[in-house]
């Protein structure tokens, strides 16, 4: 197996992008990553596109072939990878394995989703199609609803409070306001969404006990990376970022069939695999991008990946340990909560953000000092398919 | 007339683990043969939520949904007959029934409903 590095990274601002088609967004992000890698007119051997909903939302299938055509990557191999909200991570994994195996040298991985094309009513249904078709979907359950039921159990078992969730929400939205690629561009005011009597109007219950600002927005967006063998990456102008470890694990489709529904086993297993392969441990990580589609998930994942003991994640967030400048900065990009969550894009966007961090090229107010290693967690379904990546700066 | 609860759960013939929904191999021991069982008795509420942003296909204002465990340990999701979550708590008894849970293509779709007991 060959060592594989990220040599190009790019994304377009997430948000509501009425003027762009899905293909526009995938193309724009791809060109940014290819230009960042300094590929010029050169092509790639293969392209992997992470996307969950083009068939349902745009009535368009086989988008990887379409992208190869638009970018004139012809005759590169092209595949679309669908794995729910972990489609982006799965696309990166496919690219990684293809290069590591020696089969391809230069691979483009792009993730994208255009969710605002349909009403919120339709988008909610689209995301809910990943629930169990007989045992869950007919009841009208949504992903926020699954998160609400999970939060209730987590609160009862570990004493997580709304105040802990609020800390995540405020932190990520504050950081998102500094990120030009983020969907949500304003910091939140604690008083307005929590303390004041108007808070119930500004921040109503969305999926009890979760409130509106515990949820990520519904976004359009795309992100891309170019990867190649580390040996070939050393001749390039920007410092390569090594994909030092990768892991993936699955769990039962429904929460109720897990022995302990608060135990996100797939997160633990995927992350352990990634750490083992990278020969690193949680305390070695400089900066992490976790899958905070709901504030509770950032807290639960921060425990399951090994940054904090079970039951300590909420308190750690409230104590500022996961803030920029804290013990382990989590979601400096703003996370899904503020960067946005165009489902197929997220797993790639997390790696783009960590790449920027490890190349030390972000503005001072977002650059984690001397960042050497990063962790990403891309969470599919309700934790039934999870991918983790450990990335490492390579000195030239 | 009360309709029968049209859920079938599957009890592993080798290790006894109860599954709902169906799996081709046991989640405990990978065995492939199961006895079909019906949920029995009342149920205990394991967790719940109320959602206000409903998916396409539902035109009410909110839905109260939860997961409950029957007396014979079958666990299943259902809609809860409650106007708010204030009247609910984890561990309380709910009475199951089989009723319309949504309308699709003009037809009622039946599913589990849980009625909280004071
Ligand atoms: Zn068994």
Coordinates of C-alpha atoms and ligand atoms in Angstrom, one line a residue:
Chain A
X1 CA 0.0 0.0 0.0
X2 CA 1.3 3.5 -0.9
X3 CA 1.0 6.5 1.3
X4 CA -1.6 8.9 -0.1
X5 CA -1.6 12.7 0.2
X6 CA -4.1 15.5 -0.4
X7 CA -2.4 17.9 -2.8
X8 CA -5.3 20.1 -3.7
X9 CA -8.4 21.3 -1.8
X10 CA -11.2 23.7 -2.7
X11 CA -14.8 24.5 -1.9
X12 CA -17.4 27.0 -2.9
X13 CA -19.4 29.0 -0.3
X14 CA -22.2 26.8 1.1
X15 CA -25.7 28.3 1.5
X16 CA -28.6 28.8 -0.8
X17 CA -27.3 28.9 -4.4
X18 CA -30.3 29.3 -6.5
X19 CA -28.2 30.5 -9.5
X20 CA -26.2 27.3 -9.7
X21 CA -27.2 23.8 -10.8
X22 CA -25.7 20.8 -8.9
X23 CA -23.3 20.2 -11.9
X24 CA -22.2 23.9 -11.7
X25 CA -21.4 23.5 -8.0
X26 CA -19.5 20.2 -8.5
X27 CA -17.5 21.7 -11.4
X28 CA -16.6 24.9 -9.5
X29 CA -15.3 23.0 -6.5
X30 CA -13.4 20.6 -8.7
X31 CA -11.7 23.3 -10.6
X32 CA -10.7 25.0 -7.4
X33 CA -9.1 21.8 -6.0
X34 CA -7.4 21.0 -9.4
X35 CA -6.0 24.6 -9.6
X36 CA -4.9 24.4 -5.9
X37 CA -3.0 21.2 -6.8
X38 CA -1.4 23.0 -9.7
X39 CA -2.6 20.4 -12.3
X40 CA -3.0 23.0 -15.0
X41 CA -4.4 21.3 -18.1
X42 CA -3.4 17.8 -16.8
X43 CA -6.2 15.4 -16.1
X44 CA -6.7 12.9 -13.4
X45 CA -6.9 9.1 -13.6
X46 CA -10.2 8.9 -11.8
X47 CA -13.0 10.9 -10.2
X48 CA -15.3 9.9 -7.4
X49 CA -18.4 12.0 -6.7
X50 CA -20.1 11.9 -3.3
X51 CA -23.8 12.7 -3.6
X52 CA -26.9 11.4 -1.9
X53 CA -29.9 13.0 -3.7
X54 CA -29.4 14.0 -7.3
X55 CA -31.7 11.1 -8.4
X56 CA -34.4 12.3 -6.0
X57 CA -33.9 16.1 -5.9
X58 CA -32.7 16.9 -9.4
X59 CA -34.0 13.9 -11.2
X60 CA -30.5 13.4 -12.5
X61 CA -28.5 10.2 -12.3
X62 CA -24.9 9.2 -13.3
X63 CA -23.5 12.6 -12.2
X64 CA -19.9 11.4 -12.2
X65 CA -20.0 10.7 -15.9
X66 CA -21.6 14.1 -16.4
X67 CA -18.9 15.8 -14.4
X68 CA -16.0 14.1 -16.3
X69 CA -17.6 15.4 -19.5
X70 CA -18.0 19.0 -18.1
X71 CA -14.5 19.2 -16.9
X72 CA -13.1 17.3 -19.8
X73 CA -11.5 14.8 -17.5
X74 CA -12.1 12.3 -20.4
X75 CA -11.3 9.4 -20.5
X76 CA -10.9 9.3 -16.7
X77 CA -12.7 6.6 -14.7
X78 CA -15.7 8.1 -13.0
X79 CA -18.1 6.8 -10.3
X80 CA -20.8 8.3 -8.1
X81 CA -20.7 7.2 -4.5
X82 CA -24.0 7.3 -2.5
X83 CA -23.8 6.6 1.2
X84 CA -26.4 9.0 2.7
X85 CA -24.8 11.9 4.6
X86 CA -21.5 10.0 4.6
X87 CA -21.4 10.0 0.8
X88 CA -18.6 12.5 0.8
X89 CA -16.5 10.5 3.2
X90 CA -17.2 7.3 1.2
X91 CA -16.1 9.1 -2.0
X92 CA -12.8 10.1 -0.3
X93 CA -12.3 6.5 0.9
X94 CA -12.8 5.1 -2.6
X95 CA -10.2 7.5 -4.0
X96 CA -7.8 6.8 -1.1
X97 CA -8.0 3.0 -1.7
X98 CA -7.6 3.4 -5.4
X99 CA -4.4 5.4 -5.1
X100 CA -3.1 3.4 -2.1
X101 CA -3.4 0.2 -4.1
X102 CA -1.3 1.6 -6.9
X103 CA -4.1 1.4 -9.4
X104 CA -4.4 5.2 -10.0
X105 CA -2.0 8.0 -9.3
X106 CA -4.1 11.2 -9.5
X107 CA -7.7 11.1 -8.3
X108 CA -10.2 13.9 -7.9
X109 CA -12.8 13.5 -5.2
X110 CA -15.7 15.9 -5.0
X111 CA -18.9 15.9 -2.9
X112 CA -21.9 18.1 -3.5
X113 CA -25.6 18.4 -2.9
X114 CA -28.3 20.9 -3.9
X115 CA -31.0 20.6 -1.3
X116 CA -32.6 24.0 -1.5
X117 CA -34.0 23.3 -4.9
X118 CA -37.0 21.8 -3.2
X119 CA -39.2 23.0 -0.3
X120 CA -38.2 22.3 3.3
X121 CA -41.1 19.9 3.4
X122 CA -39.6 17.9 0.5
X123 CA -36.0 18.2 1.7
X124 CA -37.0 16.8 5.2
X125 CA -38.7 13.9 3.5
X126 CA -35.6 13.3 1.2
X127 CA -33.3 13.0 4.2
X128 CA -35.9 10.8 6.0
X129 CA -35.7 8.2 3.2
X130 CA -32.6 6.9 4.9
X131 CA -34.7 5.7 7.9
X132 CA -36.0 2.1 7.9
X133 CA -38.7 1.9 5.1
X134 CA -41.2 -0.2 7.2
X135 CA -40.2 0.2 10.9
X136 CA -39.5 4.0 10.9
X137 CA -40.3 6.0 7.7
X138 CA -44.1 5.5 7.6
X139 CA -44.4 7.2 11.0
X140 CA -43.1 10.5 9.7
X141 CA -39.9 10.3 11.7
X142 CA -37.2 12.7 10.5
X143 CA -33.5 12.8 11.2
X144 CA -34.0 15.7 13.7
X145 CA -36.6 13.5 15.3
X146 CA -34.1 10.6 15.6
X147 CA -31.6 13.1 17.1
X148 CA -34.3 14.3 19.5
X149 CA -35.0 10.7 20.8
X150 CA -31.2 10.1 21.0
X151 CA -30.7 13.4 22.9
X152 CA -33.4 12.5 25.5
X153 CA -31.6 9.2 26.2
X154 CA -28.2 10.9 26.3
X155 CA -29.5 13.5 28.7
X156 CA -31.0 10.9 31.0
X157 CA -27.9 8.7 31.0
X158 CA -25.1 11.2 31.1
X159 CA -26.7 14.4 32.4
X160 CA -26.1 16.4 29.2
X161 CA -28.1 19.7 29.6
X162 CA -29.5 22.2 27.1
X163 CA -26.8 24.5 28.4
X164 CA -24.2 22.1 27.1
X165 CA -25.9 21.9 23.7
X166 CA -26.1 25.7 23.6
X167 CA -22.3 25.9 24.1
X168 CA -21.8 23.9 20.9
X169 CA -24.3 26.0 19.0
X170 CA -22.8 29.3 20.1
X171 CA -19.2 28.2 19.5
X172 CA -19.8 26.8 16.0
X173 CA -21.9 29.7 14.9
X174 CA -19.3 32.2 16.2
X175 CA -16.6 30.3 14.2
X176 CA -18.8 30.0 11.1
X177 CA -19.2 33.8 11.0
X178 CA -15.5 34.0 10.4
X179 CA -15.5 31.4 7.6
X180 CA -16.2 32.8 4.1
X181 CA -17.4 29.4 2.9
X182 CA -20.0 29.0 5.7
X183 CA -23.7 29.0 5.1
X184 CA -24.5 30.8 8.4
X185 CA -22.7 34.1 8.6
X186 CA -23.8 35.4 11.9
X187 CA -22.8 34.7 15.5
X188 CA -25.7 33.9 17.9
X189 CA -26.6 35.9 20.9
X190 CA -27.1 33.7 24.0
X191 CA -29.7 36.0 25.5
X192 CA -31.8 35.9 22.4
X193 CA -31.9 32.2 22.0
X194 CA -31.7 30.9 25.5
X195 CA -32.1 33.3 28.5
X196 CA -34.6 36.0 27.4
X197 CA -38.4 35.5 27.4
X198 CA -38.2 35.8 23.6
X199 CA -35.9 32.8 23.3
X200 CA -38.9 30.5 22.8
X201 CA -39.9 32.5 19.7
X202 CA -36.4 32.9 18.3
X203 CA -35.3 29.4 19.1
X204 CA -38.4 27.2 19.2
X205 CA -38.5 23.5 19.8
X206 CA -37.7 21.7 16.6
X207 CA -37.4 18.0 17.7
X208 CA -37.8 18.0 21.5
X209 CA -35.5 18.4 23.4
X210 CA -33.6 19.9 20.5
X211 CA -34.4 23.5 19.5
X212 CA -34.0 25.2 16.1
X213 CA -30.4 26.3 16.8
X214 CA -29.4 22.8 17.7
X215 CA -29.8 21.8 14.1
X216 CA -27.7 22.4 11.0
X217 CA -29.2 24.3 8.1
X218 CA -30.3 22.8 4.8
X219 CA -27.7 23.8 2.4
X220 CA -26.4 23.7 -1.2
X221 CA -22.7 23.3 -1.7
X222 CA -19.7 21.4 -2.9
X223 CA -16.1 20.6 -1.9
X224 CA -13.3 18.8 -3.6
X225 CA -9.8 17.4 -3.1
X226 CA -7.1 16.0 -5.4
X227 CA -5.0 13.1 -4.0
X228 CA -1.9 11.3 -5.2
X229 CA 0.8 9.1 -3.9
X230 CA 2.9 10.9 -1.2
X231 CA 6.1 10.3 -3.3
X232 CA 4.7 12.3 -6.2
X233 CA 3.3 15.0 -3.9
X234 CA 6.7 16.0 -2.6
X235 CA 7.5 17.8 -5.9
X236 CA 4.6 20.2 -5.5
X237 CA 4.5 23.8 -4.3
X238 CA 2.1 23.4 -1.4
X239 CA 2.8 21.2 1.6
X240 CA 1.1 17.8 1.1
X241 CA -1.3 16.5 3.7
X242 CA -0.9 12.8 4.4
X243 CA -4.1 10.8 4.8
X244 CA -2.4 8.9 7.6
X245 CA -5.4 6.8 8.7
X246 CA -8.9 5.8 7.7
X247 CA -11.6 3.8 9.3
X248 CA -15.2 2.9 8.6
X249 CA -17.8 0.9 10.5
X250 CA -21.6 0.2 10.4
X251 CA -24.2 -0.4 13.0
X252 CA -27.9 -1.5 13.1
X253 CA -30.3 0.5 11.0
X254 CA -32.7 1.3 13.8
X255 CA -31.6 2.8 17.1
X256 CA -33.8 0.4 19.2
X257 CA -31.9 -2.7 18.1
X258 CA -28.7 -1.4 19.6
X259 CA -27.9 -2.9 23.0
X260 CA -27.3 0.6 24.3
X261 CA -28.8 3.2 21.9
X262 CA -26.5 5.9 23.4
X263 CA -23.4 4.0 22.4
X264 CA -22.3 5.1 18.9
X265 CA -20.3 2.0 18.2
X266 CA -19.6 2.8 14.6
X267 CA -18.0 6.1 15.6
X268 CA -15.7 4.4 18.1
X269 CA -14.7 1.6 15.7
X270 CA -14.1 3.8 12.7
X271 CA -12.0 6.2 14.7
X272 CA -10.0 3.4 16.4
X273 CA -9.2 2.0 13.0
X274 CA -8.1 5.4 11.7
X275 CA -5.9 6.0 14.7
X276 CA -4.4 2.6 14.6
X277 CA -3.5 2.9 10.9
X278 CA -2.0 6.4 11.6
X279 CA -0.2 5.2 14.7
X280 CA -1.6 8.1 16.6
X281 CA -3.9 8.6 19.5
X282 CA -6.7 11.1 20.3
X283 CA -4.3 13.2 22.4
X284 CA -2.1 13.7 19.4
X285 CA -4.8 15.5 17.4
X286 CA -4.4 19.2 16.9
X287 CA -7.8 20.0 15.4
X288 CA -11.0 18.0 14.6
X289 CA -14.0 18.4 12.3
X290 CA -16.8 16.3 13.8
X291 CA -20.3 15.7 12.3
X292 CA -22.4 18.1 14.3
X293 CA -25.6 17.8 12.2
X294 CA -27.2 18.2 15.7
X295 CA -25.3 19.8 18.7
X296 CA -25.7 16.5 20.6
X297 CA -23.7 14.7 18.0
X298 CA -20.6 16.9 18.5
X299 CA -20.8 16.2 22.2
X300 CA -21.4 12.5 21.8
X301 CA -18.7 12.1 19.1
X302 CA -16.1 14.1 21.1
X303 CA -16.5 11.3 23.7
X304 CA -16.7 8.4 21.3
X305 CA -13.5 9.4 19.4
X306 CA -11.7 9.5 22.7
X307 CA -11.2 13.2 23.4
X308 CA -13.3 13.0 26.5
X309 CA -14.7 10.2 28.8
X310 CA -18.3 9.3 28.3
X311 CA -20.4 11.9 30.0
X312 CA -17.7 14.5 30.0
X313 CA -18.2 15.9 26.5
X314 CA -21.0 18.3 27.4
X315 CA -19.2 19.7 30.3
X316 CA -16.0 20.0 28.2
X317 CA -17.9 22.0 25.6
X318 CA -19.4 24.3 28.2
X319 CA -16.0 24.8 29.8
X320 CA -14.6 26.0 26.4
X321 CA -12.2 23.0 26.0
X322 CA -13.4 22.5 22.4
X323 CA -13.2 26.1 21.4
X324 CA -10.6 27.6 19.1
X325 CA -7.6 28.0 21.3
X326 CA -8.9 25.4 23.7
X327 CA -7.6 21.9 24.6
X328 CA -8.9 20.3 21.4
X329 CA -10.5 22.8 18.9
X330 CA -13.5 21.1 17.3
X331 CA -15.3 22.5 14.2
X332 CA -13.2 25.6 13.8
X333 CA -14.9 25.8 10.4
X334 CA -18.2 26.3 12.1
X335 CA -19.0 22.6 11.5
X336 CA -22.2 21.4 9.9
X337 CA -24.0 23.7 12.3
X338 CA -22.7 26.8 10.6
X339 CA -20.7 25.8 7.5
X340 CA -23.9 24.0 6.5
X341 CA -24.7 20.4 5.6
X342 CA -25.2 19.8 1.8
X343 CA -25.2 16.1 2.7
X344 CA -23.0 14.7 -0.1
X345 CA -20.4 17.5 0.3
X346 CA -19.9 17.3 4.1
X347 CA -17.3 14.5 4.3
X348 CA -15.2 16.1 1.6
X349 CA -15.6 19.6 3.1
X350 CA -14.3 18.4 6.5
X351 CA -11.1 17.2 4.8
X352 CA -10.8 20.4 2.9
X353 CA -11.0 22.4 6.1
X354 CA -8.4 20.2 7.9
X355 CA -6.1 20.5 4.8
X356 CA -6.3 24.3 5.1
X357 CA -5.5 24.0 8.8
X358 CA -2.5 21.6 8.3
X359 CA -1.1 23.8 5.5
X360 CA -1.2 26.7 8.0
X361 CA -2.9 29.0 5.5
X362 CA -5.9 30.2 7.4
X363 CA -6.3 33.7 8.8
X364 CA -5.0 34.1 12.4
X365 CA -8.5 34.1 14.0
X366 CA -9.1 30.6 12.6
X367 CA -5.7 29.0 12.2
X368 CA -4.9 26.5 15.0
X369 CA -1.3 27.3 16.0
X370 CA 1.2 24.8 14.6
X371 CA -1.5 22.3 13.7
X372 CA 0.2 19.0 12.8
X373 CA -2.6 16.5 12.8
X374 CA -6.4 16.5 12.2
X375 CA -9.4 14.2 12.6
X376 CA -12.6 14.1 10.7
X377 CA -15.8 12.1 11.4
X378 CA -18.5 11.8 8.8
X379 CA -21.7 10.3 10.3
X380 CA -24.2 8.5 8.0
X381 CA -27.8 7.6 8.8
X382 CA -28.2 7.8 12.5
X383 CA -24.7 6.4 13.2
X384 CA -25.2 3.3 11.1
X385 CA -22.4 4.1 8.7
X386 CA -19.5 6.2 9.9
X387 CA -16.1 7.2 8.4
X388 CA -13.1 8.7 10.1
X389 CA -9.9 10.1 8.7
X390 CA -6.7 11.1 10.4
X391 CA -4.6 13.6 8.5
X392 CA -1.1 14.7 9.0
X393 CA 1.1 17.6 7.9
X394 CA 4.2 16.5 6.0
X395 CA 7.2 18.8 6.2
X396 CA 8.8 19.3 2.8
Chain B
X1 CA -63.4 -2.6 16.2
X2 CA -59.8 -2.7 17.3
X3 CA -57.4 -3.9 14.6
X4 CA -54.8 -6.5 15.3
X5 CA -51.2 -5.0 15.5
X6 CA -49.9 -6.1 12.2
X7 CA -46.2 -6.2 13.2
X8 CA -44.3 -9.5 13.1
X9 CA -41.1 -9.7 15.1
X10 CA -38.6 -12.5 14.8
X11 CA -37.1 -14.5 17.6
X12 CA -33.9 -16.3 16.9
X13 CA -34.3 -20.1 17.1
X14 CA -30.8 -20.5 18.4
X15 CA -30.1 -17.7 20.9
X16 CA -33.6 -16.3 21.5
X17 CA -32.7 -12.7 20.5
X18 CA -35.8 -10.7 19.4
X19 CA -35.6 -8.7 16.2
X20 CA -37.8 -6.0 14.7
X21 CA -37.5 -5.2 11.8
X22 CA -36.5 -8.4 10.0
X23 CA -32.9 -9.5 9.5
X24 CA -31.7 -12.5 7.4
X25 CA -29.1 -13.4 10.0
X26 CA -29.4 -13.0 13.8
X27 CA -27.8 -9.8 15.2
X28 CA -26.6 -11.9 18.1
X29 CA -25.4 -15.2 16.6
X30 CA -25.9 -15.0 12.8
X31 CA -28.4 -17.9 12.9
X32 CA -30.9 -17.8 10.0
X33 CA -34.0 -19.4 11.4
X34 CA -36.5 -17.4 13.5
X35 CA -39.9 -17.9 15.1
X36 CA -42.4 -15.3 14.1
X37 CA -43.8 -13.6 17.2
X38 CA -46.4 -10.9 17.8
X39 CA -45.9 -8.0 20.1
X40 CA -47.8 -8.8 23.4
X41 CA -49.5 -6.7 26.1
X42 CA -48.9 -3.1 26.8
X43 CA -45.6 -1.3 26.2
X44 CA -43.1 0.8 28.1
X45 CA -41.9 4.1 26.5
X46 CA -38.2 4.0 26.0
X47 CA -37.7 7.4 24.4
X48 CA -39.8 10.1 22.5
X49 CA -39.8 13.4 20.8
X50 CA -42.1 15.9 19.2
X51 CA -41.2 17.1 15.8
X52 CA -42.4 20.4 14.3
X53 CA -40.8 20.3 10.9
X54 CA -42.7 17.5 9.3
X55 CA -41.8 15.7 6.1
X56 CA -43.7 15.9 2.9
X57 CA -46.9 13.8 3.2
X58 CA -47.9 15.1 6.7
X59 CA -49.9 18.3 6.9
X60 CA -50.5 18.5 10.7
X61 CA -48.6 20.9 12.8
X62 CA -46.6 18.4 14.8
X63 CA -46.1 14.7 15.5
X64 CA -45.2 13.0 18.8
X65 CA -43.2 9.9 18.1
X66 CA -41.5 7.4 20.3
X67 CA -40.0 4.0 20.7
X68 CA -41.6 1.5 23.1
X69 CA -40.9 -2.0 24.4
X70 CA -43.7 -4.5 24.6
X71 CA -44.2 -6.9 27.5
X72 CA -42.5 -9.7 25.4
X73 CA -39.6 -7.4 24.6
X74 CA -40.4 -6.5 21.1
X75 CA -39.3 -2.9 20.5
X76 CA -40.9 -0.7 17.9
X77 CA -41.4 2.9 16.9
X78 CA -44.9 4.4 16.8
X79 CA -46.8 7.7 16.9
X80 CA -47.9 8.8 20.4
X81 CA -51.4 10.1 21.1
X82 CA -50.4 13.2 23.0
X83 CA -50.7 16.9 22.5
X84 CA -47.3 17.7 24.0
X85 CA -44.3 15.9 25.5
X86 CA -45.1 17.4 28.9
X87 CA -47.4 14.5 29.7
X88 CA -44.8 11.9 28.8
X89 CA -41.9 10.3 30.6
X90 CA -39.4 7.6 29.9
X91 CA -40.5 4.3 31.4
X92 CA -44.3 5.1 31.4
X93 CA -46.8 2.6 30.2
X94 CA -48.4 3.1 26.8
X95 CA -51.3 1.2 25.2
X96 CA -50.6 0.1 21.7
X97 CA -53.1 0.1 18.8
X98 CA -53.0 -0.3 15.0
X99 CA -54.4 2.8 13.4
X100 CA -53.8 5.1 10.4
X101 CA -50.5 6.9 10.7
X102 CA -50.4 8.7 7.4
X103 CA -52.2 9.0 4.1
X104 CA -50.4 7.9 0.9
X105 CA -52.0 8.2 -2.6
X106 CA -55.3 8.9 -0.9
X107 CA -55.2 5.7 1.2
X108 CA -54.7 5.3 4.9
X109 CA -51.4 3.7 5.9
X110 CA -51.7 1.8 9.2
X111 CA -49.1 1.6 11.9
X112 CA -48.4 1.6 15.6
X113 CA -50.0 4.2 17.9
X114 CA -49.2 4.5 21.6
X115 CA -51.6 5.9 24.1
X116 CA -50.0 7.1 27.3
X117 CA -51.6 5.8 30.5
X118 CA -51.9 8.4 33.4
Ligands
LIG1 ZN1 -29.3 -15.7 17.4

